[in-house]
Coordinates of C-alpha atoms in Angstrom, one line a residue:
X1 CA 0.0 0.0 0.0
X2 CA 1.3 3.3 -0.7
X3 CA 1.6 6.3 1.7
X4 CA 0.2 9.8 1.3
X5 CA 2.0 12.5 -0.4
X6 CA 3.3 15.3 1.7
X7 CA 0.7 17.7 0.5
X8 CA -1.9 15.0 1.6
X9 CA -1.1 14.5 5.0
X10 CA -1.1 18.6 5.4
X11 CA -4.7 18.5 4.2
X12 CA -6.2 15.4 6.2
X13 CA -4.3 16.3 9.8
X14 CA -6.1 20.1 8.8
X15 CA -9.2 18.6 8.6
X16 CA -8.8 16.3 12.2
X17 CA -8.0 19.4 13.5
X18 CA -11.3 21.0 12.5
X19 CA -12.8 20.0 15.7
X20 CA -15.2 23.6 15.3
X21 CA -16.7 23.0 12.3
X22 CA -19.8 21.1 11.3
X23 CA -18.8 17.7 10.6
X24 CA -20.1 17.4 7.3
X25 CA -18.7 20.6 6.3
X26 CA -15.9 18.8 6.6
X27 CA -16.7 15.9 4.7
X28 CA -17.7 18.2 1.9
X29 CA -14.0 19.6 2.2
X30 CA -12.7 15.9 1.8
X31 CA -14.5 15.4 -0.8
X32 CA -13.4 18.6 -3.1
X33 CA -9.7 18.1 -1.9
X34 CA -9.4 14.3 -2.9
X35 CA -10.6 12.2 -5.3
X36 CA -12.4 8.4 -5.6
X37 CA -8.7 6.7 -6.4
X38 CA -6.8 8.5 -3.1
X39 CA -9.6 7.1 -0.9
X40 CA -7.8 3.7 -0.1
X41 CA -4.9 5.2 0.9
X42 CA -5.8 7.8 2.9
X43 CA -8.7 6.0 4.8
X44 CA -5.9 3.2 5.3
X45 CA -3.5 6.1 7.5
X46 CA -6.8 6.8 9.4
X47 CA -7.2 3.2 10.3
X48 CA -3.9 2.7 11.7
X49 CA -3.7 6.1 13.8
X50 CA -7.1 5.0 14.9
X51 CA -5.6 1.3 16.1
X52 CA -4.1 3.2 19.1
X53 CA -6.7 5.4 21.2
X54 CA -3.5 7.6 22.3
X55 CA -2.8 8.9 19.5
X56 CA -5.7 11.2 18.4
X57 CA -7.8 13.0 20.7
X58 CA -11.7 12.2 20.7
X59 CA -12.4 14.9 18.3
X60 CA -9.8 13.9 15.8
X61 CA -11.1 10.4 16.2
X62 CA -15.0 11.0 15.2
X63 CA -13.9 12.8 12.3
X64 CA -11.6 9.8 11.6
X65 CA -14.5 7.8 11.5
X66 CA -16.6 10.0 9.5
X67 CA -14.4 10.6 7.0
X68 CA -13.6 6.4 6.3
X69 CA -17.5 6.2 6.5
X70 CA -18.5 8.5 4.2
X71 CA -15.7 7.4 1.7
X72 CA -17.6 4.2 1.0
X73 CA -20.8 5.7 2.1
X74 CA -22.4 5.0 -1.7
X75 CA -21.9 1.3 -1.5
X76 CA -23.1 -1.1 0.9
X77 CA -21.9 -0.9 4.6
X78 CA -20.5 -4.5 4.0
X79 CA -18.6 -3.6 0.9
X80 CA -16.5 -1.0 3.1
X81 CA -13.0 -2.5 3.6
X82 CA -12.4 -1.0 6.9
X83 CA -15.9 -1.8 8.4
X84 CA -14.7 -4.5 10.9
X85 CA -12.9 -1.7 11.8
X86 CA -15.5 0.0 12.4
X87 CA -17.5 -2.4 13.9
X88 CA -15.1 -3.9 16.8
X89 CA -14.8 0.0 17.7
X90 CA -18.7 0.1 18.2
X91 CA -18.4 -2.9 20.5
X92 CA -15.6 -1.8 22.4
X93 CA -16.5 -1.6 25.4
X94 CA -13.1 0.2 26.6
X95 CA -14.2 3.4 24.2
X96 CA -15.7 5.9 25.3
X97 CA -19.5 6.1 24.8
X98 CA -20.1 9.4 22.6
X99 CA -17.6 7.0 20.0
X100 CA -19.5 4.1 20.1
X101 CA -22.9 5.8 20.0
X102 CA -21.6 8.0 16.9
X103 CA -20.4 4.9 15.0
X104 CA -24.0 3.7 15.2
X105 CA -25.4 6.6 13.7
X106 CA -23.3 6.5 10.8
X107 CA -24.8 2.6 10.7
X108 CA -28.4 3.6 11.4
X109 CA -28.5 0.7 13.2
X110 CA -32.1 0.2 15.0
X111 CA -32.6 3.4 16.9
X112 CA -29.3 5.6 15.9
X113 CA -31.0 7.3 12.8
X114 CA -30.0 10.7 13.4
X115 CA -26.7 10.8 11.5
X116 CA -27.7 14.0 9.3
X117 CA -28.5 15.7 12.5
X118 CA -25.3 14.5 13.9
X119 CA -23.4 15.3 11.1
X120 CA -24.4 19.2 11.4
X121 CA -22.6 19.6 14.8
X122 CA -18.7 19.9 15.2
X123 CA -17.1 17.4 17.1
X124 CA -16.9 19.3 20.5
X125 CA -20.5 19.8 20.7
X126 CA -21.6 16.6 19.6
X127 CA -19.8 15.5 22.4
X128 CA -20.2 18.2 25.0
X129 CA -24.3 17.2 23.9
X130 CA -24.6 13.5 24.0
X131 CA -26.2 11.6 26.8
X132 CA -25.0 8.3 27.8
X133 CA -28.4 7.2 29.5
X134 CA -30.2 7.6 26.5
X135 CA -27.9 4.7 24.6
X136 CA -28.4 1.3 24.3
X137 CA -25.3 -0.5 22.8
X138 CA -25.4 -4.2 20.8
X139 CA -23.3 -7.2 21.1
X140 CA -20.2 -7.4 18.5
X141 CA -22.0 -10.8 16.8
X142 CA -25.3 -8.7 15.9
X143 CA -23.3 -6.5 13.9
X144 CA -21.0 -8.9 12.2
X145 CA -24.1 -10.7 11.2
X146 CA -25.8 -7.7 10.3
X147 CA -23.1 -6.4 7.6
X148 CA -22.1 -9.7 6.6
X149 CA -18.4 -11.9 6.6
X150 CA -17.2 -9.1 5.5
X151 CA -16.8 -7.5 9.3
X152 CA -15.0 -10.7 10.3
X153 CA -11.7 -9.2 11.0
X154 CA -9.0 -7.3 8.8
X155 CA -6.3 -10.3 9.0
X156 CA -4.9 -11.3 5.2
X157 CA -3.6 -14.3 7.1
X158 CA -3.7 -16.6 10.0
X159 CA -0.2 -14.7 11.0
X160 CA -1.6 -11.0 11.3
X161 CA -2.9 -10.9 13.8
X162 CA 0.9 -11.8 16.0
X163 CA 2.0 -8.8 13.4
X164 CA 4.6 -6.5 15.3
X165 CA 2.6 -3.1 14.9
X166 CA 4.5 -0.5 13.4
X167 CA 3.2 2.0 16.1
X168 CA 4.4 1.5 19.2
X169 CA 3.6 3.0 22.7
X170 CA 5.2 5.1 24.8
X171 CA 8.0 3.5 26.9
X172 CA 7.7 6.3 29.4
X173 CA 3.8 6.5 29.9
X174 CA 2.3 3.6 31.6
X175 CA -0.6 1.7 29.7
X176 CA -3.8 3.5 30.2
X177 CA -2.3 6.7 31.9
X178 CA -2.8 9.8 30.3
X179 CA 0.7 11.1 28.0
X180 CA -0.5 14.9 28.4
X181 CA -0.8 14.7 32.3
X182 CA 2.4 17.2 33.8
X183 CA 3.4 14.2 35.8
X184 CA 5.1 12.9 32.6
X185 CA 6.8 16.2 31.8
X186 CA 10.4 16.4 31.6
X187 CA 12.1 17.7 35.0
X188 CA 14.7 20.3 35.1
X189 CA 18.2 18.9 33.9
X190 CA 16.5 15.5 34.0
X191 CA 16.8 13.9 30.1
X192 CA 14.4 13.9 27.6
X193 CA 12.0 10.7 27.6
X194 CA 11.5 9.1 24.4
X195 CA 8.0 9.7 23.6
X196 CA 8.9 13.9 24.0
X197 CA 8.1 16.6 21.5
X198 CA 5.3 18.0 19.6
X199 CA 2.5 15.7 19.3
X200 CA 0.9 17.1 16.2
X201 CA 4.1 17.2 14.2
X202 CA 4.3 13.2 15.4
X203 CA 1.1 12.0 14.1
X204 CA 1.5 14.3 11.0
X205 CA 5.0 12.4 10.6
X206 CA 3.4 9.2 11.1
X207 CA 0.7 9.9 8.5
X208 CA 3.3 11.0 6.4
X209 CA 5.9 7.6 6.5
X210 CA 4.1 5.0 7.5
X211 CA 2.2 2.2 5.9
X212 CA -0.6 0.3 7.6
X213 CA 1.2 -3.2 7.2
X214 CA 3.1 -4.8 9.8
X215 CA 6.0 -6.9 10.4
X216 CA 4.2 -10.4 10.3
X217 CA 6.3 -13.8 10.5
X218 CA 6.8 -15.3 6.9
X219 CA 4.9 -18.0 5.8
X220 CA 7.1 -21.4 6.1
X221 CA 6.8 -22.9 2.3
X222 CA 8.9 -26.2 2.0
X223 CA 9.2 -27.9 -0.9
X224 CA 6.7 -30.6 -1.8
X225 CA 8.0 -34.0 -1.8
X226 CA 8.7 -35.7 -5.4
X227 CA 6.6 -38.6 -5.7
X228 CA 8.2 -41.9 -7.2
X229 CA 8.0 -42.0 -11.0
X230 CA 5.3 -45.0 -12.2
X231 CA 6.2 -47.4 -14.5
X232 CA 3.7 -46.2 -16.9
X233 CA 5.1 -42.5 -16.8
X234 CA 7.8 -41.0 -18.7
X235 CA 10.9 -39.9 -17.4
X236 CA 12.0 -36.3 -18.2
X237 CA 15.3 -36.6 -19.6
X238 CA 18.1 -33.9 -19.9
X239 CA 20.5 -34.6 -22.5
X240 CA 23.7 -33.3 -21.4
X241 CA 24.8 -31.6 -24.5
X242 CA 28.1 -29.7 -25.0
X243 CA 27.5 -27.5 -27.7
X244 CA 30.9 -25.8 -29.0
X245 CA 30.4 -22.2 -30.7
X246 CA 31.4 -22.3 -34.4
X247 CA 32.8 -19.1 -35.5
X248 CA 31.4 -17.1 -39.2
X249 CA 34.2 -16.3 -41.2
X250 CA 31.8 -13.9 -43.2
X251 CA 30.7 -11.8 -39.9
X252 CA 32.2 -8.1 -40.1
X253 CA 33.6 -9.0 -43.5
X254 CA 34.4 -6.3 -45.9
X255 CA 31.5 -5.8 -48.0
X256 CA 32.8 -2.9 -50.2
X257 CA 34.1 -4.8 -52.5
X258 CA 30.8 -5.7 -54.3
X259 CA 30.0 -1.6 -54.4
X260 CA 32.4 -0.9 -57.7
X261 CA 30.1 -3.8 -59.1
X262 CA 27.1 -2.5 -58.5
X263 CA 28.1 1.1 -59.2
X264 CA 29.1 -0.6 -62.6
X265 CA 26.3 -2.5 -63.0
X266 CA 23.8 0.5 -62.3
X267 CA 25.6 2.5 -64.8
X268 CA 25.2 -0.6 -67.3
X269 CA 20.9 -0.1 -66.9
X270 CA 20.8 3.3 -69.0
X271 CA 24.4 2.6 -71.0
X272 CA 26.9 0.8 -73.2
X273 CA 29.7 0.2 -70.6
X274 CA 33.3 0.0 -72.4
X275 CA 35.3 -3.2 -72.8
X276 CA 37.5 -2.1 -69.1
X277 CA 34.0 -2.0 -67.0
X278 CA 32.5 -4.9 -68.7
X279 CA 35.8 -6.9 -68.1
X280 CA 35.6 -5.8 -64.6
X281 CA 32.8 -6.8 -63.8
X282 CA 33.4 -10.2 -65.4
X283 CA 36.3 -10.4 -63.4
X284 CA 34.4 -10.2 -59.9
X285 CA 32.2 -12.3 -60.7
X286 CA 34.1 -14.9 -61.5
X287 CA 36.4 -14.1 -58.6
X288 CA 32.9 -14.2 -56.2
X289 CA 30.2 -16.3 -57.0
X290 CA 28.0 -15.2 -54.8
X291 CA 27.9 -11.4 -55.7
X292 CA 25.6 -12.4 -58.1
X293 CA 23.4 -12.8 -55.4
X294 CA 24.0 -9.3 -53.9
X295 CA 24.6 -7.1 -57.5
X296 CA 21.3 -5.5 -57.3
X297 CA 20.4 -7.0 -61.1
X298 CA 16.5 -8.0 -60.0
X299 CA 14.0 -9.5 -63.1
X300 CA 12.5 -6.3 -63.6
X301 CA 15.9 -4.6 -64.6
X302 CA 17.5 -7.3 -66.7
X303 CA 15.8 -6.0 -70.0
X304 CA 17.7 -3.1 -69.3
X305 CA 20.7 -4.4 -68.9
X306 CA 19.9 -6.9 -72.1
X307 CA 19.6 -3.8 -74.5
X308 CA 22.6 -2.3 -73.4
X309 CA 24.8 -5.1 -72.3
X310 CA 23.9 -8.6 -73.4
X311 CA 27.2 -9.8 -72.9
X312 CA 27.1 -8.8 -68.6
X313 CA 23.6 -10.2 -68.7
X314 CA 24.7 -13.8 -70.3
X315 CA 27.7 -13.9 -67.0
X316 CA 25.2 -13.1 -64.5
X317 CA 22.3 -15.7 -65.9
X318 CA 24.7 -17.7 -66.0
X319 CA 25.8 -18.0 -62.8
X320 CA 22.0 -17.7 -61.8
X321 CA 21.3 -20.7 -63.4
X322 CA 21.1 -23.0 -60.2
X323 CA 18.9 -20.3 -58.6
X324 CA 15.5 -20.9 -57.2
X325 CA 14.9 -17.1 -58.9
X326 CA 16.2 -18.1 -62.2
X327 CA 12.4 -18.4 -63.8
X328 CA 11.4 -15.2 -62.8
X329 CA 14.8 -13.9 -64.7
X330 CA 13.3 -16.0 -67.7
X331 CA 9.7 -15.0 -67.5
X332 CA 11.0 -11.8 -67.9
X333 CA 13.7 -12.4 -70.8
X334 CA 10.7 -14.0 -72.6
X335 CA 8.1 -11.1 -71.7
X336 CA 10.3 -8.6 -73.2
X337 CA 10.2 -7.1 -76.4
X338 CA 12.3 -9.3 -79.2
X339 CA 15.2 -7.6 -80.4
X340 CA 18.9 -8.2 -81.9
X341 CA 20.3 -8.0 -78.5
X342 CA 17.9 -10.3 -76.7
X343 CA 18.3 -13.3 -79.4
X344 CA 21.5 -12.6 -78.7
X345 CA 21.7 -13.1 -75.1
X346 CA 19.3 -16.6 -75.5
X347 CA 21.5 -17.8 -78.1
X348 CA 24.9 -17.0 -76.3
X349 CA 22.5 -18.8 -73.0
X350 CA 21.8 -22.1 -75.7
X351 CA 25.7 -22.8 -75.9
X352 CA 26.6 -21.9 -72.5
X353 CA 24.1 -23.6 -70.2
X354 CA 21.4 -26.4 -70.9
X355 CA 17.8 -24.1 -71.0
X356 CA 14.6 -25.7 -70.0
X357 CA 12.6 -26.5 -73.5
X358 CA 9.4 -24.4 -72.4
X359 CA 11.7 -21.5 -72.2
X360 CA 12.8 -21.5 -75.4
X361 CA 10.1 -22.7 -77.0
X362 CA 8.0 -20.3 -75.6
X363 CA 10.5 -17.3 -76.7
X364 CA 9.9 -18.6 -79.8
X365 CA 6.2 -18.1 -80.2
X366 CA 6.9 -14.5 -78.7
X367 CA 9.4 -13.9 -81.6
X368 CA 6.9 -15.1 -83.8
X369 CA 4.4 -13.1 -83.0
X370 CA 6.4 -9.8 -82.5
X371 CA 7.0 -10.5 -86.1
X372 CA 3.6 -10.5 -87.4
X373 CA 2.4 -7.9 -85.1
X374 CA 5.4 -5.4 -86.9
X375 CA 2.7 -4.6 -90.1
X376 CA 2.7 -1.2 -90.2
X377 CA 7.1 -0.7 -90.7
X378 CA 7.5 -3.0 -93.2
X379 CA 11.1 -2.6 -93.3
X380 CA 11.2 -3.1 -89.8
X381 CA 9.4 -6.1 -90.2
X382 CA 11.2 -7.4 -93.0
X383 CA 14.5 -7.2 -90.6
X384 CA 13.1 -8.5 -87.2
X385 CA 11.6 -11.9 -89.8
X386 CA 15.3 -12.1 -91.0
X387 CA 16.6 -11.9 -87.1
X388 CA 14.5 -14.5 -86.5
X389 CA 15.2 -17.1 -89.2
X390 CA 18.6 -16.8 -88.5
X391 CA 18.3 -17.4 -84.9
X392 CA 16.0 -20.3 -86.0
X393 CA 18.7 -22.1 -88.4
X394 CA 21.3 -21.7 -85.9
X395 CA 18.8 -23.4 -82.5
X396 CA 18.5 -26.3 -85.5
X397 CA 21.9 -26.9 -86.6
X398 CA 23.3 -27.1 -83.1
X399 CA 20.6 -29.8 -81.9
X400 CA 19.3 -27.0 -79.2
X401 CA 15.4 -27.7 -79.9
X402 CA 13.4 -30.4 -81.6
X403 CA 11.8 -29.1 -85.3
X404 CA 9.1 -31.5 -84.4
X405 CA 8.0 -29.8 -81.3
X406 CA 7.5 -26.2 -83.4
X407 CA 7.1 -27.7 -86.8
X408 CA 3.4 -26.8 -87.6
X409 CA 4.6 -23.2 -86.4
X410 CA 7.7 -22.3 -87.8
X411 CA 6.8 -23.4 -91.2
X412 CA 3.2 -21.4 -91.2
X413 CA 5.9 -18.5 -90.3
X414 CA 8.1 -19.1 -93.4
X415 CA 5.0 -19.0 -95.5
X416 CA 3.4 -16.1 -94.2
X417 CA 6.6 -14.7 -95.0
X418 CA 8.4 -16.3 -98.2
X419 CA 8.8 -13.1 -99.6
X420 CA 12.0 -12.7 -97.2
X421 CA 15.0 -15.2 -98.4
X422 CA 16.1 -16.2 -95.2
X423 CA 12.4 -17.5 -94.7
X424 CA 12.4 -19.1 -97.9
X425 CA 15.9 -20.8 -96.9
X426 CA 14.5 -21.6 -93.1
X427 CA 11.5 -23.4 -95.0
X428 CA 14.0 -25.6 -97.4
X429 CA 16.2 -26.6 -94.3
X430 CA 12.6 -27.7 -92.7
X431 CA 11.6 -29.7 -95.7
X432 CA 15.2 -31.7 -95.5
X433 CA 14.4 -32.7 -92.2
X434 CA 11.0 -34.0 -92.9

């Protein structure tokens, strides 16, 4: 539990000390100086001054009492956490009878229903007014059962109760003598007595530092025994494993090394690089075969790099060739437009590295049909048809595809286009292999 700010404990020992005042003038203060959340803690500080009857004076003590009441005043008396407090201060017998008597009122237990009345006096003449002959007190069990197991008793434990208290009495007063009588003052040249000094700045110190809690004797928790393991059970087994660290060679290694590539290769997207940078590059990537991996050449830039270089792009598909990316570098080879340099780059691909048949034979059919889709530039036509026969021939003579698997396709194309002679020769070598 936490303890009230410094600010706080000026306000509530102000307000015990308004002894003059109507009581629930006083209440109203409370309630405009603190809010719903500070309740706990500050009814909490009451509670523990109130354990020892010393400590306040009778004044200070019903507006103690008022003020816990009212804090929980909306709810249900049993839903107050401090109304066994409460309660065993009602039924003690030992307390004066203007306390017990006022605690009732708050209750409105049977006959003590004038607590609005009450609460219009001040302390001093509520108690300078009350007649003891006119009260009629009840036995601590009718009010336990009245407000429920709630009023049972504040102990968290079977071991608060044999708590050492945090407050203390006075080892120089006597129990039950009074601290402010001038027997107890402090002779001439005699030493000061331990319980000396000024009482209010005490009990504002005390409100202050203090938490309710106690020093209570810890709970004893041994350890369970272990039960004997069942046949039928399995055993919990830990392997006693020595791992040994291995060390990465490649941590903290110098990656700058790759950054001339890739400055080169950047460069190579939007230009023709000369024979030094392109030899270069060939150079460290044959020197590292796994910058290929880190170059920054991604599927959607190798057309780029195809149109200006198709010699770099040939080294780095090939050395992508074993990659679990290399289709998406040949989707996109094949989903580019056909040119000189891209039959270029798949032919230099046919000799170099063994290409999978749907790759080429689709990049066929999209050279075929760039071709017929050229009609409006004849010329250009004319020369992307002769492009293509030649690439055609050469994908025959060196075995790289099967005429049979484009046959029906390839020879429509040399007859939509005889008029071109390397058509015309593309059909004849056909017709031989029939």
């Amino acid at each position: 539990m936490t303890i009230m700010k410094m600010e706080e404990t000026a306000i509530v020992w102000t307000l015990l000390q308004s002894d003059l005042r109507p009581i629930q003038d006083v209440l109203a203060e409370f309630n405009s100086k603190f809010t719903r959340s500070r309740y706990f803690t500050v009814c909490s500080s009451l509670s523990m001054l109130l354990q020892d009857p010393m400590i306040l004076r009778s004044t200070d003590r019903l507006i103690a009492f008022a003020i816990m009441h009212q804090c929980y005043s909306s709810n249900k008396p049993s839903l107050n956490p401090f109304i066994s407090e409460m309660i065993n201060a009602a039924c003690n017998e030992q307390a004066e009878k203007y306390e017990r008597a006022f605690l009732l009122h708050l209750f409105q237990w049977n006959s003590y229903n004038n607590a609005k009345e009450i609460l219009k006096l001040s302390a001093v003449d509520y108690i300078k007014t009350f007649d003891p002959s006119t009260n009629d007190f009840p036995e601590l069990g009718e009010l336990q059962r009245e407000y429920g197991n709630k009023a049972d008793g504040p102990s968290s434990h079977m071991f608060a109760d044999s708590a050492l208290r945090k407050l203390l009495h006075d080892p120089d007063v006597p129990r039950g003598c009074d601290p402010n009588s001038p027997e107890f003052d402090v002779q001439s040249g005699g030493n000061s007595k331990i319980g000396s000094g000024d009482r209010n700045e005490a009990v504002a110190g005390i409100l202050g530092s203090l938490t309710m809690g106690g020093l209570a004797p810890r709970w004893i928790r041994p350890c369970p025994p272990r039960y004997p393991v069942h046949q039928s059970e399995l055993l919990w087994i830990d392997p006693d494993n020595k791992h040994e660290l291995v060390w990465d060679d490649k941590m903290c290694a110098d990656t700058s090394r790759g950054a001339t590539v890739r400055d080169l290769l950047v460069k190579g997207l939007k230009v023709t690089l000369s024979p030094t940078d392109q030899e270069d590059i060939t150079t460290a990537l044959a020197n590292d075969p796994k910058l290929v991996y880190h170059c920054g050449i991604t599927p959607r830039k190798l057309p780029q790099l195809v149109e200006h270089n198709p010699q770099i792009a040939v080294e780095i598909l090939t050395k992508l060739i074993n990659s679990p990316e290399i289709v998406d570098y040949f989707t996109a080879l094949v989903s580019m437009e056909m040119s000189l340099h891209s039959m270029e780059v798949v032919n230099r691909l046919t000799t170099a590295v063994e290409l999978p048949k749907e790759f080429i034979r689709m990049y066929i059919t999209n050279c075929i049909s760039s071709c017929e889709n050229a009609k409006q530039d004849k010329y250009m036509q004319n020369r992307l048809v002769r492009l293509v026969c030649v690439f055609l021939q050469s994908l025959i003579r060196n075995n790289i595809i099967d005429v049979k698997d484009l046959f029906i396709e390839v020879q429509a194309f040399c007859i939509d286009f005889s008029r071109v002679r390397e058509a015309a020769g593309l059909f004849r070598l056909l017709k031989t292999l029939e």
